[in-house]
Tab-separated table of C-alpha atoms and ligand atoms in Angstrom:
chain	number	residue	atom	x	y	z
A	131	MET	CA	0.000	0.000	0.000
A	132	ILE	CA	1.220	3.480	-0.873
A	133	SER	CA	0.533	6.384	1.509
A	134	PHE	CA	1.324	10.084	1.296
A	135	VAL	CA	2.349	11.963	4.435
A	136	TRP	CA	2.625	15.734	4.327
A	137	ALA	CA	1.664	19.085	5.848
A	138	GLU	CA	0.410	21.990	3.781
A	139	ASP	CA	-0.793	25.521	4.359
A	140	LYS	CA	-4.023	27.148	3.125
A	141	ASN	CA	-2.499	27.519	-0.384
A	142	HIS	CA	-0.990	23.993	-0.524
A	143	ILE	CA	2.514	25.332	0.191
A	144	ILE	CA	4.802	22.612	1.602
A	145	GLY	CA	8.333	24.031	1.464
A	146	LYS	CA	10.560	27.100	1.424
A	147	ASN	CA	14.304	27.264	0.666
A	148	GLY	CA	14.704	23.518	1.164
A	149	HIS	CA	12.929	23.442	4.515
A	150	LEU	CA	9.473	23.512	6.057
A	151	PRO	CA	8.042	27.049	6.156
A	152	TRP	CA	6.746	26.566	9.729
A	153	LYS	CA	7.634	25.164	13.120
A	154	LEU	CA	4.947	22.803	14.386
A	155	PRO	CA	6.397	20.231	16.793
A	156	ASN	CA	3.041	18.436	17.151
A	157	ASP	CA	3.096	17.761	13.410
A	158	MET	CA	6.643	16.406	13.652
A	159	LYS	CA	5.346	14.045	16.339
A	160	ARG	CA	2.435	12.972	14.149
A	161	PHE	CA	4.870	12.415	11.257
A	162	LYS	CA	6.991	10.234	13.503
A	163	ASP	CA	3.993	8.248	14.779
A	164	VAL	CA	2.609	7.669	11.281
A	165	THR	CA	5.882	6.705	9.613
A	166	MET	CA	7.624	4.770	12.399
A	167	GLY	CA	8.544	1.246	11.321
A	168	HIS	CA	7.557	1.844	7.700
A	169	PRO	CA	9.764	2.479	4.679
A	170	ILE	CA	9.863	6.180	3.824
A	171	VAL	CA	10.407	7.337	0.234
A	172	MET	CA	11.654	10.842	-0.484
A	173	GLY	CA	13.296	13.064	-3.060
A	174	ARG	CA	16.971	13.928	-2.744
A	175	LYS	CA	16.199	17.470	-1.559
A	176	THR	CA	13.861	16.324	1.215
A	177	TYR	CA	16.541	13.852	2.324
A	178	GLU	CA	19.049	16.700	2.465
A	179	SER	CA	16.652	18.763	4.580
A	180	PHE	CA	17.055	16.367	7.538
A	181	PRO	CA	19.506	17.978	9.990
A	182	ASN	CA	20.769	14.644	11.369
A	183	GLY	CA	20.823	12.419	8.284
A	184	PRO	CA	18.523	9.422	7.719
A	185	LEU	CA	15.503	9.095	10.013
A	186	PRO	CA	15.968	6.260	12.518
A	187	ASN	CA	13.948	3.005	12.673
A	188	ARG	CA	12.612	3.417	9.135
A	189	LEU	CA	14.112	2.240	5.865
A	190	ASN	CA	15.073	5.530	4.166
A	191	ILE	CA	14.652	5.365	0.370
A	192	VAL	CA	15.959	8.355	-1.604
A	193	ILE	CA	15.081	9.061	-5.242
A	194	SER	CA	17.654	10.883	-7.382
A	195	ARG	CA	18.587	10.974	-11.058
A	196	ASN	CA	22.240	11.015	-9.995
A	197	PRO	CA	23.466	7.390	-9.738
A	198	ASN	CA	26.601	8.599	-7.928
A	199	TYR	CA	24.727	10.409	-5.180
A	200	GLN	CA	26.340	9.306	-1.918
A	201	VAL	CA	24.172	7.849	0.832
A	202	PRO	CA	25.119	5.754	3.873
A	203	ASP	CA	24.838	1.937	3.554
A	204	SER	CA	21.563	1.934	5.496
A	205	VAL	CA	19.901	4.150	2.883
A	206	VAL	CA	18.512	2.897	-0.444
A	207	LEU	CA	19.128	5.092	-3.508
A	208	LEU	CA	16.684	4.707	-6.410
A	209	ALA	CA	16.605	6.325	-9.863
A	210	ASN	CA	12.888	5.696	-10.353
A	211	LYS	CA	9.837	4.122	-8.762
A	212	SER	CA	10.020	0.867	-10.729
A	213	GLN	CA	12.890	-0.312	-8.494
A	214	LEU	CA	10.887	0.226	-5.312
A	215	SER	CA	9.349	-3.269	-5.235
A	216	GLN	CA	12.853	-4.752	-4.786
A	217	TYR	CA	13.162	-3.077	-1.399
A	218	VAL	CA	9.687	-3.211	0.149
A	219	LYS	CA	7.356	-6.114	0.857
A	220	SER	CA	4.145	-6.247	-1.149
A	221	ASP	CA	1.987	-6.088	2.021
A	222	GLU	CA	3.929	-3.196	3.545
A	223	GLU	CA	2.604	0.359	3.930
A	224	VAL	CA	5.113	2.531	2.079
A	225	MET	CA	5.203	6.157	3.185
A	226	ILE	CA	5.851	8.689	0.437
A	227	ILE	CA	7.023	11.810	2.273
A	228	GLY	CA	7.737	14.230	-0.619
A	229	GLY	CA	8.644	16.593	-1.990
A	230	GLU	CA	6.624	17.769	-4.903
A	231	GLY	CA	8.270	15.700	-7.649
A	232	ILE	CA	8.071	12.507	-5.629
A	233	PHE	CA	4.376	12.990	-4.787
A	234	LYS	CA	3.866	13.534	-8.531
A	235	ILE	CA	5.530	10.218	-9.434
A	236	PHE	CA	3.246	8.276	-7.071
A	237	ALA	CA	0.030	10.285	-7.568
A	238	ASP	CA	-1.699	7.473	-9.490
A	239	ASP	CA	-0.665	4.802	-6.983
A	240	VAL	CA	-1.594	6.378	-3.682
A	241	ASP	CA	-4.117	4.581	-1.426
A	242	ARG	CA	-4.025	6.647	1.743
A	243	LEU	CA	-3.358	10.276	2.615
A	244	TYR	CA	-2.095	11.520	5.978
A	245	LEU	CA	-2.516	15.263	5.713
A	246	THR	CA	-1.842	18.024	8.184
A	247	LYS	CA	-3.791	21.117	7.137
A	248	ILE	CA	-2.319	24.269	8.596
A	249	ASN	CA	-4.845	27.073	8.658
A	250	HIS	CA	-2.369	29.851	7.885
A	251	GLU	CA	-0.728	31.407	4.812
A	252	PHE	CA	3.055	31.091	4.451
A	253	ASN	CA	5.583	32.234	1.853
A	254	GLY	CA	7.043	29.268	0.041
A	255	ASP	CA	8.472	27.860	-3.179
A	256	THR	CA	7.179	24.270	-3.152
A	257	LYS	CA	3.552	23.183	-3.489
A	258	MET	CA	1.703	19.931	-2.970
A	259	VAL	CA	0.563	18.204	-6.154
A	260	GLU	CA	-3.133	18.386	-6.935
A	261	ILE	CA	-5.142	15.628	-5.273
A	262	ASP	CA	-8.595	14.590	-6.493
A	263	TYR	CA	-10.353	14.233	-3.141
A	264	ASN	CA	-13.456	12.855	-4.891
A	265	LYS	CA	-11.499	9.622	-5.129
A	266	PHE	CA	-10.968	9.446	-1.350
A	267	ASN	CA	-13.055	9.122	1.813
A	268	LEU	CA	-12.141	11.108	4.900
A	269	ILE	CA	-11.743	8.406	7.560
A	270	GLU	CA	-10.293	10.447	10.425
A	271	LYS	CA	-10.118	14.116	11.372
A	272	LYS	CA	-8.589	15.550	14.521
A	273	GLU	CA	-8.149	19.178	15.546
A	274	GLY	CA	-4.575	19.978	16.510
A	275	ILE	CA	-3.829	21.463	19.895
A	276	VAL	CA	-2.657	25.072	19.675
A	277	ASP	CA	-0.251	26.176	22.397
A	278	ASP	CA	2.845	28.337	22.808
A	279	LYS	CA	4.981	25.887	20.782
A	280	ASN	CA	2.343	25.144	18.109
A	281	ILE	CA	0.968	28.558	17.311
A	282	TYR	CA	-0.944	27.892	14.060
A	283	PRO	CA	-4.357	26.217	13.952
A	284	TYR	CA	-4.131	22.828	12.205
A	285	THR	CA	-6.023	19.573	11.673
A	286	PHE	CA	-4.809	16.035	11.082
A	287	GLU	CA	-6.819	14.299	8.350
A	288	THR	CA	-6.623	10.769	6.998
A	289	TYR	CA	-8.193	9.742	3.700
A	290	GLN	CA	-8.609	6.303	2.151
A	291	LYS	CA	-8.944	5.669	-1.595
A	292	ILE	CA	-12.501	4.623	-2.500
B	339	LIG	N1	5.381	20.021	4.122
B	339	LIG	C1	5.732	18.777	3.893
B	339	LIG	O1	5.057	17.843	4.309
B	339	LIG	C2	6.965	18.491	3.088
B	339	LIG	C3	7.290	17.188	2.718
B	339	LIG	C4	8.451	16.973	1.982
B	339	LIG	C5	9.245	18.048	1.600
B	339	LIG	N2	8.877	19.291	1.970
B	339	LIG	C6	9.675	20.453	1.541
B	339	LIG	O2	9.703	20.462	0.128
B	339	LIG	C7	10.972	20.925	-0.319
B	339	LIG	C8	11.668	19.818	-1.086
B	339	LIG	O3	10.819	19.356	-2.086
B	339	LIG	P1	11.200	19.423	-3.627
B	339	LIG	O4	9.975	19.090	-4.372
B	339	LIG	O5	11.887	20.719	-3.899
B	339	LIG	O6	12.337	18.310	-3.747
B	339	LIG	P2	12.289	16.711	-3.533
B	339	LIG	O7	11.112	16.126	-4.246
B	339	LIG	O8	12.483	16.372	-2.115
B	339	LIG	O9	13.632	16.318	-4.291
B	339	LIG	C9	13.771	16.653	-5.635
B	339	LIG	C10	14.830	15.739	-6.210
B	339	LIG	O10	14.332	14.403	-6.263
B	339	LIG	C11	14.829	13.774	-7.433
B	339	LIG	N3	13.709	13.519	-8.335
B	339	LIG	C12	12.546	14.202	-8.455
B	339	LIG	N4	11.770	13.647	-9.420
B	339	LIG	C13	12.450	12.585	-9.882
B	339	LIG	C14	12.188	11.619	-10.883
B	339	LIG	N5	11.030	11.636	-11.586
B	339	LIG	N6	13.083	10.651	-11.118
B	339	LIG	C15	14.256	10.613	-10.421
B	339	LIG	N7	14.574	11.531	-9.464
B	339	LIG	C16	13.688	12.489	-9.214
B	339	LIG	C17	15.806	14.757	-8.063
B	339	LIG	O11	17.041	14.538	-7.425
B	339	LIG	P3	18.456	14.865	-8.142
B	339	LIG	O12	18.471	16.335	-8.349
B	339	LIG	O13	19.474	14.377	-7.171
B	339	LIG	O14	18.438	14.079	-9.435
B	339	LIG	C18	15.212	16.091	-7.626
B	339	LIG	O15	16.119	17.165	-7.669
B	339	LIG	C19	11.723	21.312	0.928
B	339	LIG	O16	11.454	22.678	1.190
B	339	LIG	C20	11.118	20.419	1.977
B	339	LIG	O17	11.266	20.949	3.278
B	339	LIG	C21	7.769	19.534	2.692
């Protein structure tokens, strides 16, 4: 099963200058909870946005057109999605975590969406791909807790392909 995991603002912005445009620790926690134990698939730029290298306790799979791109032994480097099946089990939930180009590659394959909707407008340079929500059912929605560390209103939503 293929799942998308991402956070976007009111205008579907997801990134700015190679990083997230916001600080929302509760969303980082949700990301960790949702992806833990699952393979995570990401573009080379998203991989490079991690301050401490590969994310622990998840198989990190990086997509790049550069076959000489250097990754540690624990990380899988792919040139395209057709090689993915060699590294994940057929019954496994594979978490596609962005960015834009990588969501685009898997847009026709995705079964589940884990979306954090941030009810705020940010400046950014990277947008989420268009999703046809008519093809999905909302199966869970939870209001995020706003506090002094999580200052923007947000909701966690999960959708399943019909
Ligand atoms: N809000 C969120 O949930 C979220 C999630 C993820 C990322 N982000 C943000 O989004 C930004 C990064 O996203 P991005 O879209 O700019 O970059 P990205 O998708 O992470 O990485 C782009 C790179 O992936 C490789 N790639 C893309 N399409 C490919 C294809 N069809 N075949 C082979 N390789 C391909 C290329 O690597 P090479 O150049 O090495 O060939 C390309 O330069 C950052 O600001 C990040 O913080 C936000």
